[in-house]
JSON list of N, CA and C in Angstrom, two decimals:
[
{"chain": "A", "resi": 5, "resn": "PHE", "atom": "N", "xyz": [5.45, 2.88, -10.40]},
{"chain": "A", "resi": 5, "resn": "PHE", "atom": "CA", "xyz": [6.78, 2.84, -10.23]},
{"chain": "A", "resi": 5, "resn": "PHE", "atom": "C", "xyz": [7.35, 2.95, -11.82]},
{"chain": "A", "resi": 6, "resn": "GLY", "atom": "N", "xyz": [8.48, 3.97, -11.89]},
{"chain": "A", "resi": 6, "resn": "GLY", "atom": "CA", "xyz": [8.98, 4.27, -13.20]},
{"chain": "A", "resi": 6, "resn": "GLY", "atom": "C", "xyz": [9.90, 3.17, -13.63]},
{"chain": "A", "resi": 7, "resn": "PRO", "atom": "N", "xyz": [10.02, 3.34, -14.98]},
{"chain": "A", "resi": 7, "resn": "PRO", "atom": "CA", "xyz": [11.21, 2.49, -15.60]},
{"chain": "A", "resi": 7, "resn": "PRO", "atom": "C", "xyz": [12.42, 2.52, -15.14]},
{"chain": "A", "resi": 8, "resn": "GLY", "atom": "N", "xyz": [12.93, 1.29, -14.75]},
{"chain": "A", "resi": 8, "resn": "GLY", "atom": "CA", "xyz": [14.18, 0.95, -14.17]},
{"chain": "A", "resi": 8, "resn": "GLY", "atom": "C", "xyz": [14.30, 1.12, -12.76]},
{"chain": "A", "resi": 9, "resn": "THR", "atom": "N", "xyz": [13.20, 1.24, -12.09]},
{"chain": "A", "resi": 9, "resn": "THR", "atom": "CA", "xyz": [13.10, 1.39, -10.41]},
{"chain": "A", "resi": 9, "resn": "THR", "atom": "C", "xyz": [12.91, -0.18, -9.97]},
{"chain": "A", "resi": 10, "resn": "ASP", "atom": "N", "xyz": [13.03, -1.14, -11.13]},
{"chain": "A", "resi": 10, "resn": "ASP", "atom": "CA", "xyz": [12.87, -2.44, -10.45]},
{"chain": "A", "resi": 10, "resn": "ASP", "atom": "C", "xyz": [14.50, -2.67, -10.17]},
{"chain": "A", "resi": 11, "resn": "HIS", "atom": "N", "xyz": [15.30, -2.09, -10.27]},
{"chain": "A", "resi": 11, "resn": "HIS", "atom": "CA", "xyz": [16.64, -2.35, -10.17]},
{"chain": "A", "resi": 11, "resn": "HIS", "atom": "C", "xyz": [17.34, -1.19, -9.21]},
{"chain": "A", "resi": 12, "resn": "GLU", "atom": "N", "xyz": [18.52, -1.39, -9.04]},
{"chain": "A", "resi": 12, "resn": "GLU", "atom": "CA", "xyz": [19.28, -0.38, -8.23]},
{"chain": "A", "resi": 12, "resn": "GLU", "atom": "C", "xyz": [19.40, 0.94, -8.84]},
{"chain": "A", "resi": 13, "resn": "VAL", "atom": "N", "xyz": [18.95, 2.00, -7.97]},
{"chain": "A", "resi": 13, "resn": "VAL", "atom": "CA", "xyz": [18.96, 3.32, -8.39]},
{"chain": "A", "resi": 13, "resn": "VAL", "atom": "C", "xyz": [19.73, 4.31, -7.87]},
{"chain": "A", "resi": 14, "resn": "GLY", "atom": "N", "xyz": [20.64, 4.81, -7.79]},
{"chain": "A", "resi": 14, "resn": "GLY", "atom": "CA", "xyz": [21.70, 5.72, -7.10]},
{"chain": "A", "resi": 14, "resn": "GLY", "atom": "C", "xyz": [22.16, 5.12, -5.93]},
{"chain": "A", "resi": 15, "resn": "GLY", "atom": "N", "xyz": [22.50, 3.72, -6.08]},
{"chain": "A", "resi": 15, "resn": "GLY", "atom": "CA", "xyz": [23.01, 3.01, -5.01]},
{"chain": "A", "resi": 15, "resn": "GLY", "atom": "C", "xyz": [21.95, 2.63, -3.96]},
{"chain": "A", "resi": 16, "resn": "GLU", "atom": "N", "xyz": [20.75, 2.61, -4.48]},
{"chain": "A", "resi": 16, "resn": "GLU", "atom": "CA", "xyz": [19.68, 2.25, -3.69]},
{"chain": "A", "resi": 16, "resn": "GLU", "atom": "C", "xyz": [18.94, 1.00, -4.41]},
{"chain": "A", "resi": 17, "resn": "LYS", "atom": "N", "xyz": [18.99, -0.08, -3.44]},
{"chain": "A", "resi": 17, "resn": "LYS", "atom": "CA", "xyz": [18.14, -1.41, -4.14]},
{"chain": "A", "resi": 17, "resn": "LYS", "atom": "C", "xyz": [16.89, -1.33, -3.86]},
{"chain": "A", "resi": 18, "resn": "THR", "atom": "N", "xyz": [16.02, -1.88, -4.71]},
{"chain": "A", "resi": 18, "resn": "THR", "atom": "CA", "xyz": [14.71, -1.78, -4.55]},
{"chain": "A", "resi": 18, "resn": "THR", "atom": "C", "xyz": [14.10, -2.86, -3.49]},
{"chain": "A", "resi": 19, "resn": "ARG", "atom": "N", "xyz": [13.42, -2.54, -2.84]},
{"chain": "A", "resi": 19, "resn": "ARG", "atom": "CA", "xyz": [12.74, -3.47, -1.84]},
{"chain": "A", "resi": 19, "resn": "ARG", "atom": "C", "xyz": [11.58, -3.92, -2.20]},
{"chain": "A", "resi": 20, "resn": "GLY", "atom": "N", "xyz": [11.01, -3.86, -3.42]},
{"chain": "A", "resi": 20, "resn": "GLY", "atom": "CA", "xyz": [9.94, -4.19, -4.19]},
{"chain": "A", "resi": 20, "resn": "GLY", "atom": "C", "xyz": [10.30, -5.69, -4.81]},
{"chain": "A", "resi": 21, "resn": "LYS", "atom": "N", "xyz": [9.17, -6.69, -4.69]},
{"chain": "A", "resi": 21, "resn": "LYS", "atom": "CA", "xyz": [9.49, -8.02, -5.26]},
{"chain": "A", "resi": 21, "resn": "LYS", "atom": "C", "xyz": [9.29, -7.57, -6.89]},
{"chain": "A", "resi": 22, "resn": "PRO", "atom": "N", "xyz": [10.06, -8.71, -7.66]},
{"chain": "A", "resi": 22, "resn": "PRO", "atom": "CA", "xyz": [9.78, -8.41, -8.91]},
{"chain": "A", "resi": 22, "resn": "PRO", "atom": "C", "xyz": [8.43, -8.46, -9.55]},
{"chain": "A", "resi": 23, "resn": "GLU", "atom": "N", "xyz": [7.44, -9.06, -8.68]},
{"chain": "A", "resi": 23, "resn": "GLU", "atom": "CA", "xyz": [5.90, -9.08, -9.01]},
{"chain": "A", "resi": 23, "resn": "GLU", "atom": "C", "xyz": [5.43, -7.67, -9.00]},
{"chain": "A", "resi": 24, "resn": "LEU", "atom": "N", "xyz": [5.88, -6.82, -8.09]},
{"chain": "A", "resi": 24, "resn": "LEU", "atom": "CA", "xyz": [5.45, -5.41, -8.09]},
{"chain": "A", "resi": 24, "resn": "LEU", "atom": "C", "xyz": [5.48, -4.68, -9.56]},
{"chain": "A", "resi": 25, "resn": "PHE", "atom": "N", "xyz": [6.38, -5.30, -10.37]},
{"chain": "A", "resi": 25, "resn": "PHE", "atom": "CA", "xyz": [6.52, -4.54, -11.67]},
{"chain": "A", "resi": 25, "resn": "PHE", "atom": "C", "xyz": [6.11, -5.43, -12.57]},
{"chain": "A", "resi": 26, "resn": "GLN", "atom": "N", "xyz": [5.52, -6.63, -12.31]},
{"chain": "A", "resi": 26, "resn": "GLN", "atom": "CA", "xyz": [5.10, -7.57, -13.14]},
{"chain": "A", "resi": 26, "resn": "GLN", "atom": "C", "xyz": [3.40, -7.60, -13.16]},
{"chain": "A", "resi": 27, "resn": "GLN", "atom": "N", "xyz": [2.83, -7.15, -11.92]},
{"chain": "A", "resi": 27, "resn": "GLN", "atom": "CA", "xyz": [1.48, -7.00, -11.91]},
{"chain": "A", "resi": 27, "resn": "GLN", "atom": "C", "xyz": [0.97, -5.57, -11.60]},
{"chain": "A", "resi": 28, "resn": "PRO", "atom": "N", "xyz": [1.07, -4.83, -12.69]},
{"chain": "A", "resi": 28, "resn": "PRO", "atom": "CA", "xyz": [0.51, -3.47, -12.16]},
{"chain": "A", "resi": 28, "resn": "PRO", "atom": "C", "xyz": [-1.04, -3.39, -11.89]},
{"chain": "A", "resi": 29, "resn": "ASP", "atom": "N", "xyz": [-1.73, -4.04, -12.41]},
{"chain": "A", "resi": 29, "resn": "ASP", "atom": "CA", "xyz": [-3.34, -4.01, -12.11]},
{"chain": "A", "resi": 29, "resn": "ASP", "atom": "C", "xyz": [-3.63, -4.41, -10.67]},
{"chain": "A", "resi": 30, "resn": "LYS", "atom": "N", "xyz": [-2.60, -5.35, -10.59]},
{"chain": "A", "resi": 30, "resn": "LYS", "atom": "CA", "xyz": [-3.03, -5.71, -8.82]},
{"chain": "A", "resi": 30, "resn": "LYS", "atom": "C", "xyz": [-2.44, -4.58, -7.99]},
{"chain": "A", "resi": 31, "resn": "VAL", "atom": "N", "xyz": [-1.22, -3.98, -8.22]},
{"chain": "A", "resi": 31, "resn": "VAL", "atom": "CA", "xyz": [-0.81, -2.96, -7.55]},
{"chain": "A", "resi": 31, "resn": "VAL", "atom": "C", "xyz": [-1.64, -1.69, -7.56]},
{"chain": "A", "resi": 32, "resn": "ARG", "atom": "N", "xyz": [-2.02, -1.43, -8.49]},
{"chain": "A", "resi": 32, "resn": "ARG", "atom": "CA", "xyz": [-3.14, -0.33, -8.73]},
{"chain": "A", "resi": 32, "resn": "ARG", "atom": "C", "xyz": [-4.46, -0.58, -7.83]},
{"chain": "A", "resi": 33, "resn": "GLU", "atom": "N", "xyz": [-4.98, -1.81, -7.80]},
{"chain": "A", "resi": 33, "resn": "GLU", "atom": "CA", "xyz": [-5.99, -2.26, -6.89]},
{"chain": "A", "resi": 33, "resn": "GLU", "atom": "C", "xyz": [-5.87, -1.94, -5.70]},
{"chain": "A", "resi": 34, "resn": "LEU", "atom": "N", "xyz": [-4.67, -2.45, -5.10]},
{"chain": "A", "resi": 34, "resn": "LEU", "atom": "CA", "xyz": [-4.30, -2.29, -3.80]},
{"chain": "A", "resi": 34, "resn": "LEU", "atom": "C", "xyz": [-4.13, -0.94, -3.48]},
{"chain": "A", "resi": 35, "resn": "ALA", "atom": "N", "xyz": [-3.55, -0.02, -4.17]},
{"chain": "A", "resi": 35, "resn": "ALA", "atom": "CA", "xyz": [-3.26, 1.30, -3.96]},
{"chain": "A", "resi": 35, "resn": "ALA", "atom": "C", "xyz": [-4.60, 2.19, -3.84]},
{"chain": "A", "resi": 36, "resn": "MET", "atom": "N", "xyz": [-5.47, 1.79, -4.87]},
{"chain": "A", "resi": 36, "resn": "MET", "atom": "CA", "xyz": [-6.71, 2.59, -4.89]},
{"chain": "A", "resi": 36, "resn": "MET", "atom": "C", "xyz": [-7.57, 2.13, -3.36]},
{"chain": "A", "resi": 37, "resn": "ASN", "atom": "N", "xyz": [-7.40, 0.71, -3.02]},
{"chain": "A", "resi": 37, "resn": "ASN", "atom": "CA", "xyz": [-8.23, 0.47, -1.65]},
{"chain": "A", "resi": 37, "resn": "ASN", "atom": "C", "xyz": [-7.40, 1.26, -0.62]},
{"chain": "A", "resi": 38, "resn": "LEU", "atom": "N", "xyz": [-6.27, 1.33, -0.65]},
{"chain": "A", "resi": 38, "resn": "LEU", "atom": "CA", "xyz": [-5.45, 2.26, 0.59]},
{"chain": "A", "resi": 38, "resn": "LEU", "atom": "C", "xyz": [-6.20, 3.54, 0.46]},
{"chain": "A", "resi": 39, "resn": "GLY", "atom": "N", "xyz": [-6.07, 4.09, -0.83]},
{"chain": "A", "resi": 39, "resn": "GLY", "atom": "CA", "xyz": [-6.57, 5.57, -0.86]},
{"chain": "A", "resi": 39, "resn": "GLY", "atom": "C", "xyz": [-8.00, 5.68, -0.19]},
{"chain": "A", "resi": 40, "resn": "LYS", "atom": "N", "xyz": [-8.72, 4.85, -0.53]},
{"chain": "A", "resi": 40, "resn": "LYS", "atom": "CA", "xyz": [-10.09, 4.67, -0.06]},
{"chain": "A", "resi": 40, "resn": "LYS", "atom": "C", "xyz": [-10.28, 4.55, 1.42]},
{"chain": "A", "resi": 41, "resn": "GLU", "atom": "N", "xyz": [-9.53, 3.68, 1.85]},
{"chain": "A", "resi": 41, "resn": "GLU", "atom": "CA", "xyz": [-9.31, 3.49, 3.19]},
{"chain": "A", "resi": 41, "resn": "GLU", "atom": "C", "xyz": [-8.70, 4.76, 4.13]},
{"chain": "A", "resi": 42, "resn": "ALA", "atom": "N", "xyz": [-7.83, 5.30, 3.51]},
{"chain": "A", "resi": 42, "resn": "ALA", "atom": "CA", "xyz": [-7.35, 6.63, 4.19]},
{"chain": "A", "resi": 42, "resn": "ALA", "atom": "C", "xyz": [-8.36, 7.71, 4.02]},
{"chain": "A", "resi": 43, "resn": "SER", "atom": "N", "xyz": [-9.00, 7.96, 2.85]},
{"chain": "A", "resi": 43, "resn": "SER", "atom": "CA", "xyz": [-9.83, 8.88, 2.99]},
{"chain": "A", "resi": 43, "resn": "SER", "atom": "C", "xyz": [-11.00, 8.71, 3.99]},
{"chain": "A", "resi": 44, "resn": "GLU", "atom": "N", "xyz": [-11.40, 7.48, 4.07]},
{"chain": "A", "resi": 44, "resn": "GLU", "atom": "CA", "xyz": [-12.42, 7.12, 5.22]},
{"chain": "A", "resi": 44, "resn": "GLU", "atom": "C", "xyz": [-11.76, 7.43, 6.60]},
{"chain": "A", "resi": 45, "resn": "LEU", "atom": "N", "xyz": [-10.46, 7.17, 6.95]},
{"chain": "A", "resi": 45, "resn": "LEU", "atom": "CA", "xyz": [-9.86, 7.20, 7.97]},
{"chain": "A", "resi": 45, "resn": "LEU", "atom": "C", "xyz": [-9.87, 9.04, 8.39]},
{"chain": "A", "resi": 46, "resn": "ALA", "atom": "N", "xyz": [-9.67, 9.74, 7.43]},
{"chain": "A", "resi": 46, "resn": "ALA", "atom": "CA", "xyz": [-9.62, 11.21, 7.66]},
{"chain": "A", "resi": 46, "resn": "ALA", "atom": "C", "xyz": [-11.32, 11.91, 7.79]},
{"chain": "A", "resi": 47, "resn": "ARG", "atom": "N", "xyz": [-12.18, 11.13, 7.12]},
{"chain": "A", "resi": 47, "resn": "ARG", "atom": "CA", "xyz": [-13.49, 11.23, 7.71]},
{"chain": "A", "resi": 47, "resn": "ARG", "atom": "C", "xyz": [-13.78, 11.15, 8.87]},
{"chain": "A", "resi": 48, "resn": "VAL", "atom": "N", "xyz": [-13.50, 9.87, 9.31]},
{"chain": "A", "resi": 48, "resn": "VAL", "atom": "CA", "xyz": [-13.95, 9.34, 10.55]},
{"chain": "A", "resi": 48, "resn": "VAL", "atom": "C", "xyz": [-13.10, 10.06, 11.66]},
{"chain": "A", "resi": 49, "resn": "ALA", "atom": "N", "xyz": [-11.92, 10.49, 11.42]},
{"chain": "A", "resi": 49, "resn": "ALA", "atom": "CA", "xyz": [-11.39, 11.31, 12.53]},
{"chain": "A", "resi": 49, "resn": "ALA", "atom": "C", "xyz": [-12.02, 12.64, 12.43]},
{"chain": "A", "resi": 50, "resn": "ALA", "atom": "N", "xyz": [-12.28, 13.21, 11.63]},
{"chain": "A", "resi": 50, "resn": "ALA", "atom": "CA", "xyz": [-13.23, 14.62, 11.87]},
{"chain": "A", "resi": 50, "resn": "ALA", "atom": "C", "xyz": [-14.34, 14.70, 12.87]},
{"chain": "A", "resi": 51, "resn": "THR", "atom": "N", "xyz": [-14.82, 13.24, 12.97]},
{"chain": "A", "resi": 51, "resn": "THR", "atom": "CA", "xyz": [-15.72, 12.99, 13.85]},
{"chain": "A", "resi": 51, "resn": "THR", "atom": "C", "xyz": [-15.54, 12.95, 15.39]},
{"chain": "A", "resi": 52, "resn": "GLY", "atom": "N", "xyz": [-14.17, 12.68, 15.82]},
{"chain": "A", "resi": 52, "resn": "GLY", "atom": "CA", "xyz": [-13.77, 12.94, 16.90]},
{"chain": "A", "resi": 52, "resn": "GLY", "atom": "C", "xyz": [-14.09, 11.64, 17.69]},
{"chain": "A", "resi": 53, "resn": "ASP", "atom": "N", "xyz": [-14.54, 10.63, 17.34]},
{"chain": "A", "resi": 53, "resn": "ASP", "atom": "CA", "xyz": [-15.10, 9.13, 17.74]},
{"chain": "A", "resi": 53, "resn": "ASP", "atom": "C", "xyz": [-14.02, 8.29, 17.82]},
{"chain": "A", "resi": 54, "resn": "LYS", "atom": "N", "xyz": [-13.46, 8.42, 18.92]},
{"chain": "A", "resi": 54, "resn": "LYS", "atom": "CA", "xyz": [-12.12, 7.67, 19.12]},
{"chain": "A", "resi": 54, "resn": "LYS", "atom": "C", "xyz": [-12.21, 6.14, 18.75]},
{"chain": "A", "resi": 55, "resn": "ALA", "atom": "N", "xyz": [-13.37, 5.39, 19.28]},
{"chain": "A", "resi": 55, "resn": "ALA", "atom": "CA", "xyz": [-13.42, 3.84, 18.95]},
{"chain": "A", "resi": 55, "resn": "ALA", "atom": "C", "xyz": [-13.56, 3.76, 17.38]},
{"chain": "A", "resi": 56, "resn": "ALA", "atom": "N", "xyz": [-14.23, 4.84, 16.64]},
{"chain": "A", "resi": 56, "resn": "ALA", "atom": "CA", "xyz": [-14.28, 4.37, 15.19]},
{"chain": "A", "resi": 56, "resn": "ALA", "atom": "C", "xyz": [-13.23, 4.82, 14.55]},
{"chain": "A", "resi": 57, "resn": "VAL", "atom": "N", "xyz": [-12.49, 6.04, 15.11]},
{"chain": "A", "resi": 57, "resn": "VAL", "atom": "CA", "xyz": [-10.74, 6.28, 14.55]},
{"chain": "A", "resi": 57, "resn": "VAL", "atom": "C", "xyz": [-10.09, 5.16, 14.57]},
{"chain": "A", "resi": 58, "resn": "GLN", "atom": "N", "xyz": [-9.99, 4.40, 15.86]},
{"chain": "A", "resi": 58, "resn": "GLN", "atom": "CA", "xyz": [-9.41, 3.07, 16.04]},
{"chain": "A", "resi": 58, "resn": "GLN", "atom": "C", "xyz": [-9.69, 2.12, 15.19]},
{"chain": "A", "resi": 59, "resn": "ALA", "atom": "N", "xyz": [-10.79, 1.91, 14.89]},
{"chain": "A", "resi": 59, "resn": "ALA", "atom": "CA", "xyz": [-11.40, 0.75, 13.84]},
{"chain": "A", "resi": 59, "resn": "ALA", "atom": "C", "xyz": [-10.93, 1.13, 12.41]},
{"chain": "A", "resi": 60, "resn": "GLN", "atom": "N", "xyz": [-11.19, 2.29, 11.98]},
{"chain": "A", "resi": 60, "resn": "GLN", "atom": "CA", "xyz": [-10.59, 2.80, 10.59]},
{"chain": "A", "resi": 60, "resn": "GLN", "atom": "C", "xyz": [-9.34, 2.83, 10.58]},
{"chain": "A", "resi": 61, "resn": "PHE", "atom": "N", "xyz": [-8.50, 3.17, 11.75]},
{"chain": "A", "resi": 61, "resn": "PHE", "atom": "CA", "xyz": [-7.04, 2.90, 11.37]},
{"chain": "A", "resi": 61, "resn": "PHE", "atom": "C", "xyz": [-6.76, 1.61, 11.44]},
{"chain": "A", "resi": 62, "resn": "GLY", "atom": "N", "xyz": [-7.33, 0.69, 11.79]},
{"chain": "A", "resi": 62, "resn": "GLY", "atom": "CA", "xyz": [-6.88, -0.76, 11.78]},
{"chain": "A", "resi": 62, "resn": "GLY", "atom": "C", "xyz": [-7.12, -1.36, 10.20]},
{"chain": "A", "resi": 63, "resn": "LYS", "atom": "N", "xyz": [-8.09, -0.62, 9.68]},
{"chain": "A", "resi": 63, "resn": "LYS", "atom": "CA", "xyz": [-8.69, -0.94, 8.32]},
{"chain": "A", "resi": 63, "resn": "LYS", "atom": "C", "xyz": [-7.48, -0.37, 7.36]},
{"chain": "A", "resi": 64, "resn": "THR", "atom": "N", "xyz": [-7.33, 0.70, 7.50]},
{"chain": "A", "resi": 64, "resn": "THR", "atom": "CA", "xyz": [-6.24, 1.41, 6.81]},
{"chain": "A", "resi": 64, "resn": "THR", "atom": "C", "xyz": [-4.59, 0.95, 7.04]},
{"chain": "A", "resi": 65, "resn": "GLY", "atom": "N", "xyz": [-4.48, 0.57, 8.11]},
{"chain": "A", "resi": 65, "resn": "GLY", "atom": "CA", "xyz": [-3.21, -0.39, 8.38]},
{"chain": "A", "resi": 65, "resn": "GLY", "atom": "C", "xyz": [-3.35, -1.45, 7.39]},
{"chain": "A", "resi": 66, "resn": "ALA", "atom": "N", "xyz": [-4.26, -2.22, 7.73]},
{"chain": "A", "resi": 66, "resn": "ALA", "atom": "CA", "xyz": [-4.45, -3.56, 6.84]},
{"chain": "A", "resi": 66, "resn": "ALA", "atom": "C", "xyz": [-4.25, -3.30, 5.30]},
{"chain": "A", "resi": 67, "resn": "ALA", "atom": "N", "xyz": [-4.97, -2.24, 4.86]},
{"chain": "A", "resi": 67, "resn": "ALA", "atom": "CA", "xyz": [-4.84, -2.12, 3.43]},
{"chain": "A", "resi": 67, "resn": "ALA", "atom": "C", "xyz": [-3.35, -1.57, 3.03]},
{"chain": "A", "resi": 68, "resn": "CYS", "atom": "N", "xyz": [-2.62, -0.96, 3.80]},
{"chain": "A", "resi": 68, "resn": "CYS", "atom": "CA", "xyz": [-1.13, -0.93, 3.64]},
{"chain": "A", "resi": 68, "resn": "CYS", "atom": "C", "xyz": [-0.50, -1.98, 3.55]},
{"chain": "A", "resi": 69, "resn": "LYS", "atom": "N", "xyz": [-0.78, -2.68, 4.68]},
{"chain": "A", "resi": 69, "resn": "LYS", "atom": "CA", "xyz": [-0.03, -4.23, 4.92]},
{"chain": "A", "resi": 69, "resn": "LYS", "atom": "C", "xyz": [-0.19, -5.05, 3.76]},
{"chain": "A", "resi": 70, "resn": "ALA", "atom": "N", "xyz": [-1.52, -5.13, 3.03]},
{"chain": "A", "resi": 70, "resn": "ALA", "atom": "CA", "xyz": [-1.70, -5.89, 2.07]},
{"chain": "A", "resi": 70, "resn": "ALA", "atom": "C", "xyz": [-0.73, -5.98, 0.84]},
{"chain": "A", "resi": 71, "resn": "CYS", "atom": "N", "xyz": [-0.33, -4.79, 0.57]},
{"chain": "A", "resi": 71, "resn": "CYS", "atom": "CA", "xyz": [0.49, -4.50, -0.59]},
{"chain": "A", "resi": 71, "resn": "CYS", "atom": "C", "xyz": [2.10, -5.00, -0.03]},
{"chain": "A", "resi": 72, "resn": "HIS", "atom": "N", "xyz": [2.44, -4.74, 1.00]},
{"chain": "A", "resi": 72, "resn": "HIS", "atom": "CA", "xyz": [3.53, -5.00, 1.51]},
{"chain": "A", "resi": 72, "resn": "HIS", "atom": "C", "xyz": [3.59, -6.60, 1.75]},
{"chain": "A", "resi": 73, "resn": "ASP", "atom": "N", "xyz": [2.68, -7.04, 1.98]},
{"chain": "A", "resi": 73, "resn": "ASP", "atom": "CA", "xyz": [2.86, -8.53, 2.18]},
{"chain": "A", "resi": 73, "resn": "ASP", "atom": "C", "xyz": [3.04, -9.38, 0.63]},
{"chain": "A", "resi": 74, "resn": "ASP", "atom": "N", "xyz": [2.38, -8.72, -0.31]},
{"chain": "A", "resi": 74, "resn": "ASP", "atom": "CA", "xyz": [2.45, -9.31, -1.67]},
{"chain": "A", "resi": 74, "resn": "ASP", "atom": "C", "xyz": [3.66, -8.82, -2.30]},
{"chain": "A", "resi": 75, "resn": "PHE", "atom": "N", "xyz": [4.09, -7.64, -2.15]},
{"chain": "A", "resi": 75, "resn": "PHE", "atom": "CA", "xyz": [5.12, -6.90, -3.30]},
{"chain": "A", "resi": 75, "resn": "PHE", "atom": "C", "xyz": [6.38, -6.44, -2.53]},
{"chain": "A", "resi": 76, "resn": "ARG", "atom": "N", "xyz": [6.43, -6.25, -1.40]},
{"chain": "A", "resi": 76, "resn": "ARG", "atom": "CA", "xyz": [7.89, -6.22, -0.67]},
{"chain": "A", "resi": 76, "resn": "ARG", "atom": "C", "xyz": [8.77, -6.94, -0.31]},
{"chain": "A", "resi": 77, "resn": "LYS", "atom": "N", "xyz": [10.00, -7.04, -0.34]},
{"chain": "A", "resi": 77, "resn": "LYS", "atom": "CA", "xyz": [11.03, -8.01, 0.06]},
{"chain": "A", "resi": 77, "resn": "LYS", "atom": "C", "xyz": [11.06, -7.82, 1.61]}
]
């Protein structure tokens, strides 16, 4: 998140909590985990195994939600 994006930019207010800008290591950790789970989702999707895709989709969604729970207003 670039400098100044913790405030209103172009008439748009940030939906990030102040902690988003104060805890970059935690944000990076969560983002890396989301990337890992999303890559695994792509790999699993290529197998065509519906049950495995559903399970991995849940893990990917949980990784996304983890950041929102901690850092989104």
